């Protein structure tokens, strides 16, 4: 095996392999993708773990994310500061969860956080309305939006508090046939 | 998907192993609970204190700790290697000074532990190990994961070595080392396997432009390519190469030589393209193989290998398809569950793979339409306008389709008989069309009939998803009908050849007698007259003919597909693009516009292509190789065509919610295509002068022969007992009973599942009702409390005013 890279120590690479679903080669490739977003900010030597944080605008302009209506939420959920500015660790974490190999329950957890716009650990009606408007680019009328939100709460809310908790969401999404194939970014 | 399965499986396997070990230990240690209770809190406290110490130190200055622990880990790796030779305490003393005191502490403390507490510690270590393996699946931020990983690794390193004290020390340390090496090996293997997967970037590009449903066709193609690679490896490595290297060379035997009459034209391109001439008398086809039992210095059993490879390819294909189906079945929820319709539309309709603005626009539009439709359906009840007319139209449509199918079946039969007539009269008299009539007709039917079905289905007025299912079913029936008509016609040809064979056999004896005519009629002292192999009269080889027919069919099918692709998609796109400027109406929006990629049609084509390979691989070992080449070219050609000529679909309808739909079709085709091959193997005797089974009564006699000659005597006795009908029948009966039992248990499980679901639902409704009542009650009480509060505050304010007034009084 050619261990000629000088970016990470082998312990760091092993640790990343233990903490994500990526292989060694993929981690290096992801590092280069991260660096290509801002070559002047990201050093080529990560052995000392420099504190480098890329602003959200760069992350949101990646070809995999730029057409996604939820890209801001995705970046906010996975970033340390909650604003969308991501370190390399956050970057790797994000793509690991969104990769093909991540299991359903892990994806469900993060999907819940993404769709919870106000970060109150519940998907309430306003979160649903925002989701819907982002999905349809405001093409639905207010009545239709209201109706759909009510239907969703009706279908999925098990403890009847008018909003979806994590358990409600997970219970609903576990049986969805399309969830794994759509909540997936290939990089 | 497969990678996720592997990693999940590994982590659950590890977890299960640890859990099992834990269970065993729990059983062992429950008896001594009372004794340990006193000691355990002390031990645990000491543990916790140390762990807390470590973690607090870590958290204070992370950078320094990281470099220190990196060094630590370096040294610990060296330690592991030394552990096998030295005892643990010595190795620990070589580590970093900071950790040294802790280590010595740990060793010192451990030295005074009872065996039960050692067990407890072992459990803790195992738990930490389990945590390390399942760390990927935890929903924690990366920083936390890295810190916990480091802590757990240090904990395991520190205590694991010291745990080995006592009787099983060396064995334990050895086991630990082997486990580590095994995990490293597995990880390297995973890395290697992932690096080998081809075309990843191509598929990603297609996914980002067209979404996941179009990309699923290419992923399916790649999977098929993998299967064909294995089939190719089997046939090439175990059949073609041994015969080519170790068998008798070309020209040494009659069956391996081009007959004198055909020699003149054997190198013509037209003949070679038709797989005659030199191509026919080569390792590519059945007829070339010699029936010698063992060839070469390896004593390679050629006929046995040929037979077993044929059986093996089918068995492997079954295994792979069923395994994939089982994996997909695990993921399935309730299939076509409608209880979460709107929720699923909201949370799972956006395809995160999309990376192209145009596709994104399409997706937004389709999501909006889907929501509006669902809302309308929800609000209105379906209006049954004129159900009788609809029913009549549907019956009419089905009748038309049946007529089409019958017509195409008859056409194929007619054409095959005609081609046999041509063959009898000599193919040289006819042009290109007559020679390739059968293949062209089959390919053209396969191209035009689906379009016809599409037109007919507009009569039926179904929901698009149901219409798609009907369409797929009809195309399936069409292909199947065509294939089986072809096979029946082929069977007739085989019978003709066998009749011819009898005649040739008679002629052979006459010819041989003529050869010896000039010499002494006494056979014992006659020298064998050397006749050039090309001059020996040859029997018709029906197996090679069958192989040739399949190869020709595959080639013409491939050509038709590519030409349709070029004309239908590429030419159309070029016309639309360049004629748009000078045409009356907008070509891009109206007719014909750019074509969309037909996922289901292409998948069906791929499945049937594979069916033909499975059917013909026994008689033409070159078929898997040909198919591999075809799939390779298809991948590149179709990737290019899709990106260049197609536009993303406006509405995406999957044929079924389950991803097992196409797998089930593949299984059915596999079964149906191995039936004819099995029939010919079992019932028709092989040709007398060509192929590896020539001279035998039936092809499977080779197994009997091998058992008798190559295995010790008792083996064949055992086998003859085992193949006793009584035993076989009772075994079959046992299998049937087992299947029945498994099916009834699975039915019971399903029923119990449904009941639990219903219970959960009623429970939820109960809770809802109760909560509603409670909420109402709480609201009422709140209102009352408010009122009371207001009254109080009113009186208080009055009092306040009065006191104010009082205080304001001079």
PDB file of N, CA, C and O in Angstrom, chain B residues 206-242:
ATOM      1  N   UNK B 206     -24.336  11.238 -14.060  1.00  0.00           N
ATOM      2  CA  UNK B 206     -25.696  10.960 -14.528  1.00  0.00           C
ATOM      3  C   UNK B 206     -26.702  11.201 -13.420  1.00  0.00           C
ATOM      4  O   UNK B 206     -27.784  11.744 -13.634  1.00  0.00           O
ATOM      5  N   UNK B 207     -26.334  10.811 -12.202  1.00  0.00           N
ATOM      6  CA  UNK B 207     -27.243  11.028 -11.083  1.00  0.00           C
ATOM      7  C   UNK B 207     -27.540  12.500 -10.891  1.00  0.00           C
ATOM      8  O   UNK B 207     -28.676  12.895 -10.626  1.00  0.00           O
ATOM      9  N   UNK B 208     -26.480  13.329 -10.998  1.00  0.00           N
ATOM     10  CA  UNK B 208     -26.703  14.739 -10.712  1.00  0.00           C
ATOM     11  C   UNK B 208     -27.530  15.391 -11.805  1.00  0.00           C
ATOM     12  O   UNK B 208     -28.228  16.359 -11.552  1.00  0.00           O
ATOM     13  N   UNK B 209     -27.479  14.836 -13.024  1.00  0.00           N
ATOM     14  CA  UNK B 209     -28.267  15.423 -14.101  1.00  0.00           C
ATOM     15  C   UNK B 209     -29.664  14.855 -14.224  1.00  0.00           C
ATOM     16  O   UNK B 209     -30.586  15.546 -14.629  1.00  0.00           O
ATOM     17  N   UNK B 210     -29.812  13.567 -13.922  1.00  0.00           N
ATOM     18  CA  UNK B 210     -31.098  12.939 -14.213  1.00  0.00           C
ATOM     19  C   UNK B 210     -31.806  12.385 -12.996  1.00  0.00           C
ATOM     20  O   UNK B 210     -32.908  11.891 -13.124  1.00  0.00           O
ATOM     21  N   UNK B 211     -31.168  12.420 -11.836  1.00  0.00           N
ATOM     22  CA  UNK B 211     -31.856  11.877 -10.674  1.00  0.00           C
ATOM     23  C   UNK B 211     -31.590  10.404 -10.498  1.00  0.00           C
ATOM     24  O   UNK B 211     -30.908   9.773 -11.287  1.00  0.00           O
ATOM     25  N   UNK B 212     -32.138   9.859  -9.430  1.00  0.00           N
ATOM     26  CA  UNK B 212     -31.732   8.506  -9.064  1.00  0.00           C
ATOM     27  C   UNK B 212     -32.398   7.418  -9.890  1.00  0.00           C
ATOM     28  O   UNK B 212     -31.873   6.315  -9.973  1.00  0.00           O
ATOM     29  N   UNK B 213     -33.543   7.701 -10.549  1.00  0.00           N
ATOM     30  CA  UNK B 213     -34.193   6.583 -11.238  1.00  0.00           C
ATOM     31  C   UNK B 213     -33.459   6.214 -12.518  1.00  0.00           C
ATOM     32  O   UNK B 213     -33.289   5.036 -12.830  1.00  0.00           O
ATOM     33  N   UNK B 214     -32.973   7.239 -13.274  1.00  0.00           N
ATOM     34  CA  UNK B 214     -32.202   6.923 -14.470  1.00  0.00           C
ATOM     35  C   UNK B 214     -30.886   6.278 -14.074  1.00  0.00           C
ATOM     36  O   UNK B 214     -30.421   5.314 -14.689  1.00  0.00           O
ATOM     37  N   UNK B 215     -30.271   6.810 -13.017  1.00  0.00           N
ATOM     38  CA  UNK B 215     -28.996   6.248 -12.576  1.00  0.00           C
ATOM     39  C   UNK B 215     -29.164   4.807 -12.118  1.00  0.00           C
ATOM     40  O   UNK B 215     -28.212   4.027 -12.200  1.00  0.00           O
ATOM     41  N   UNK B 216     -30.363   4.437 -11.655  1.00  0.00           N
ATOM     42  CA  UNK B 216     -30.537   3.061 -11.176  1.00  0.00           C
ATOM     43  C   UNK B 216     -30.338   2.067 -12.308  1.00  0.00           C
ATOM     44  O   UNK B 216     -29.877   0.956 -12.084  1.00  0.00           O
ATOM     45  N   UNK B 217     -30.664   2.472 -13.561  1.00  0.00           N
ATOM     46  CA  UNK B 217     -30.416   1.581 -14.691  1.00  0.00           C
ATOM     47  C   UNK B 217     -28.926   1.320 -14.839  1.00  0.00           C
ATOM     48  O   UNK B 217     -28.498   0.178 -15.039  1.00  0.00           O
ATOM     49  N   UNK B 218     -28.119   2.387 -14.704  1.00  0.00           N
ATOM     50  CA  UNK B 218     -26.685   2.206 -14.889  1.00  0.00           C
ATOM     51  C   UNK B 218     -26.055   1.424 -13.756  1.00  0.00           C
ATOM     52  O   UNK B 218     -25.107   0.671 -13.951  1.00  0.00           O
ATOM     53  N   UNK B 219     -26.607   1.604 -12.550  1.00  0.00           N
ATOM     54  CA  UNK B 219     -26.104   0.816 -11.432  1.00  0.00           C
ATOM     55  C   UNK B 219     -26.425  -0.652 -11.642  1.00  0.00           C
ATOM     56  O   UNK B 219     -25.616  -1.537 -11.348  1.00  0.00           O
ATOM     57  N   UNK B 220     -27.621  -0.923 -12.201  1.00  0.00           N
ATOM     58  CA  UNK B 220     -28.016  -2.281 -12.529  1.00  0.00           C
ATOM     59  C   UNK B 220     -27.090  -2.861 -13.594  1.00  0.00           C
ATOM     60  O   UNK B 220     -26.644  -4.011 -13.496  1.00  0.00           O
ATOM     61  N   UNK B 221     -26.758  -2.047 -14.592  1.00  0.00           N
ATOM     62  CA  UNK B 221     -25.853  -2.480 -15.661  1.00  0.00           C
ATOM     63  C   UNK B 221     -24.498  -2.855 -15.077  1.00  0.00           C
ATOM     64  O   UNK B 221     -23.899  -3.871 -15.438  1.00  0.00           O
ATOM     65  N   UNK B 222     -24.024  -2.035 -14.135  1.00  0.00           N
ATOM     66  CA  UNK B 222     -22.731  -2.305 -13.530  1.00  0.00           C
ATOM     67  C   UNK B 222     -22.769  -3.614 -12.739  1.00  0.00           C
ATOM     68  O   UNK B 222     -21.829  -4.404 -12.761  1.00  0.00           O
ATOM     69  N   UNK B 223     -23.883  -3.850 -12.064  1.00  0.00           N
ATOM     70  CA  UNK B 223     -24.037  -5.086 -11.290  1.00  0.00           C
ATOM     71  C   UNK B 223     -24.029  -6.298 -12.215  1.00  0.00           C
ATOM     72  O   UNK B 223     -23.381  -7.310 -11.946  1.00  0.00           O
ATOM     73  N   UNK B 224     -24.732  -6.185 -13.350  1.00  0.00           N
ATOM     74  CA  UNK B 224     -24.737  -7.255 -14.342  1.00  0.00           C
ATOM     75  C   UNK B 224     -23.344  -7.510 -14.870  1.00  0.00           C
ATOM     76  O   UNK B 224     -22.949  -8.654 -15.129  1.00  0.00           O
ATOM     77  N   UNK B 225     -22.603  -6.425 -15.059  1.00  0.00           N
ATOM     78  CA  UNK B 225     -21.242  -6.547 -15.545  1.00  0.00           C
ATOM     79  C   UNK B 225     -20.415  -7.386 -14.577  1.00  0.00           C
ATOM     80  O   UNK B 225     -19.636  -8.247 -14.992  1.00  0.00           O
ATOM     81  N   UNK B 226     -20.594  -7.155 -13.276  1.00  0.00           N
ATOM     82  CA  UNK B 226     -19.897  -7.944 -12.282  1.00  0.00           C
ATOM     83  C   UNK B 226     -20.241  -9.419 -12.388  1.00  0.00           C
ATOM     84  O   UNK B 226     -19.352 -10.283 -12.359  1.00  0.00           O
ATOM     85  N   UNK B 227     -21.541  -9.722 -12.542  1.00  0.00           N
ATOM     86  CA  UNK B 227     -21.930 -11.136 -12.661  1.00  0.00           C
ATOM     87  C   UNK B 227     -21.303 -11.757 -13.900  1.00  0.00           C
ATOM     88  O   UNK B 227     -20.763 -12.866 -13.867  1.00  0.00           O
ATOM     89  N   UNK B 228     -21.372 -11.028 -15.020  1.00  0.00           N
ATOM     90  CA  UNK B 228     -20.818 -11.574 -16.254  1.00  0.00           C
ATOM     91  C   UNK B 228     -19.323 -11.752 -16.169  1.00  0.00           C
ATOM     92  O   UNK B 228     -18.766 -12.660 -16.797  1.00  0.00           O
ATOM     93  N   UNK B 229     -18.671 -10.920 -15.380  1.00  0.00           N
ATOM     94  CA  UNK B 229     -17.232 -11.063 -15.196  1.00  0.00           C
ATOM     95  C   UNK B 229     -16.927 -12.412 -14.557  1.00  0.00           C
ATOM     96  O   UNK B 229     -16.013 -13.128 -14.984  1.00  0.00           O
ATOM     97  N   UNK B 230     -17.712 -12.763 -13.549  1.00  0.00           N
ATOM     98  CA  UNK B 230     -17.500 -14.056 -12.890  1.00  0.00           C
ATOM     99  C   UNK B 230     -17.798 -15.203 -13.854  1.00  0.00           C
ATOM    100  O   UNK B 230     -17.030 -16.180 -13.951  1.00  0.00           O
ATOM    101  N   UNK B 231     -18.900 -15.086 -14.604  1.00  0.00           N
ATOM    102  CA  UNK B 231     -19.230 -16.153 -15.556  1.00  0.00           C
ATOM    103  C   UNK B 231     -18.134 -16.297 -16.594  1.00  0.00           C
ATOM    104  O   UNK B 231     -17.756 -17.410 -16.977  1.00  0.00           O
ATOM    105  N   UNK B 232     -17.621 -15.142 -17.045  1.00  0.00           N
ATOM    106  CA  UNK B 232     -16.541 -15.166 -18.017  1.00  0.00           C
ATOM    107  C   UNK B 232     -15.321 -15.852 -17.430  1.00  0.00           C
ATOM    108  O   UNK B 232     -14.670 -16.675 -18.089  1.00  0.00           O
ATOM    109  N   UNK B 233     -14.999 -15.520 -16.178  1.00  0.00           N
ATOM    110  CA  UNK B 233     -13.857 -16.147 -15.534  1.00  0.00           C
ATOM    111  C   UNK B 233     -13.990 -17.656 -15.499  1.00  0.00           C
ATOM    112  O   UNK B 233     -13.059 -18.402 -15.814  1.00  0.00           O
ATOM    113  N   UNK B 234     -15.203 -18.125 -15.170  1.00  0.00           N
ATOM    114  CA  UNK B 234     -15.422 -19.566 -15.099  1.00  0.00           C
ATOM    115  C   UNK B 234     -15.257 -20.229 -16.456  1.00  0.00           C
ATOM    116  O   UNK B 234     -14.505 -21.191 -16.611  1.00  0.00           O
ATOM    117  N   UNK B 235     -15.959 -19.694 -17.460  1.00  0.00           N
ATOM    118  CA  UNK B 235     -15.918 -20.367 -18.769  1.00  0.00           C
ATOM    119  C   UNK B 235     -14.553 -20.217 -19.420  1.00  0.00           C
ATOM    120  O   UNK B 235     -14.044 -21.136 -20.023  1.00  0.00           O
ATOM    121  N   UNK B 236     -13.970 -19.044 -19.283  1.00  0.00           N
ATOM    122  CA  UNK B 236     -12.684 -18.850 -19.933  1.00  0.00           C
ATOM    123  C   UNK B 236     -11.599 -19.666 -19.250  1.00  0.00           C
ATOM    124  O   UNK B 236     -10.842 -20.397 -19.887  1.00  0.00           O
ATOM    125  N   UNK B 237     -11.561 -19.565 -17.922  1.00  0.00           N
ATOM    126  CA  UNK B 237     -10.459 -20.188 -17.208  1.00  0.00           C
ATOM    127  C   UNK B 237     -10.548 -21.687 -17.132  1.00  0.00           C
ATOM    128  O   UNK B 237      -9.551 -22.389 -17.167  1.00  0.00           O
ATOM    129  N   UNK B 238     -11.780 -22.214 -17.025  1.00  0.00           N
ATOM    130  CA  UNK B 238     -11.897 -23.648 -16.803  1.00  0.00           C
ATOM    131  C   UNK B 238     -12.300 -24.432 -18.032  1.00  0.00           C
ATOM    132  O   UNK B 238     -12.300 -25.647 -18.000  1.00  0.00           O
ATOM    133  N   UNK B 239     -12.690 -23.746 -19.093  1.00  0.00           N
ATOM    134  CA  UNK B 239     -13.126 -24.487 -20.274  1.00  0.00           C
ATOM    135  C   UNK B 239     -12.300 -24.134 -21.499  1.00  0.00           C
ATOM    136  O   UNK B 239     -11.713 -25.003 -22.141  1.00  0.00           O
ATOM    137  N   UNK B 240     -12.245 -22.839 -21.796  1.00  0.00           N
ATOM    138  CA  UNK B 240     -11.599 -22.457 -23.062  1.00  0.00           C
ATOM    139  C   UNK B 240     -10.088 -22.581 -22.978  1.00  0.00           C
ATOM    140  O   UNK B 240      -9.442 -23.120 -23.889  1.00  0.00           O
ATOM    141  N   UNK B 241      -9.511 -22.086 -21.897  1.00  0.00           N
ATOM    142  CA  UNK B 241      -8.042 -22.075 -21.817  1.00  0.00           C
ATOM    143  C   UNK B 241      -7.453 -23.480 -21.734  1.00  0.00           C
ATOM    144  O   UNK B 241      -6.500 -23.792 -22.462  1.00  0.00           O
ATOM    145  N   UNK B 242      -8.009 -24.391 -20.904  1.00  0.00           N
ATOM    146  CA  UNK B 242      -7.409 -25.728 -20.867  1.00  0.00           C
ATOM    147  C   UNK B 242      -7.449 -26.425 -22.223  1.00  0.00           C
ATOM    148  O   UNK B 242      -6.474 -27.056 -22.622  1.00  0.00           O
TER     149      UNK B 242
END
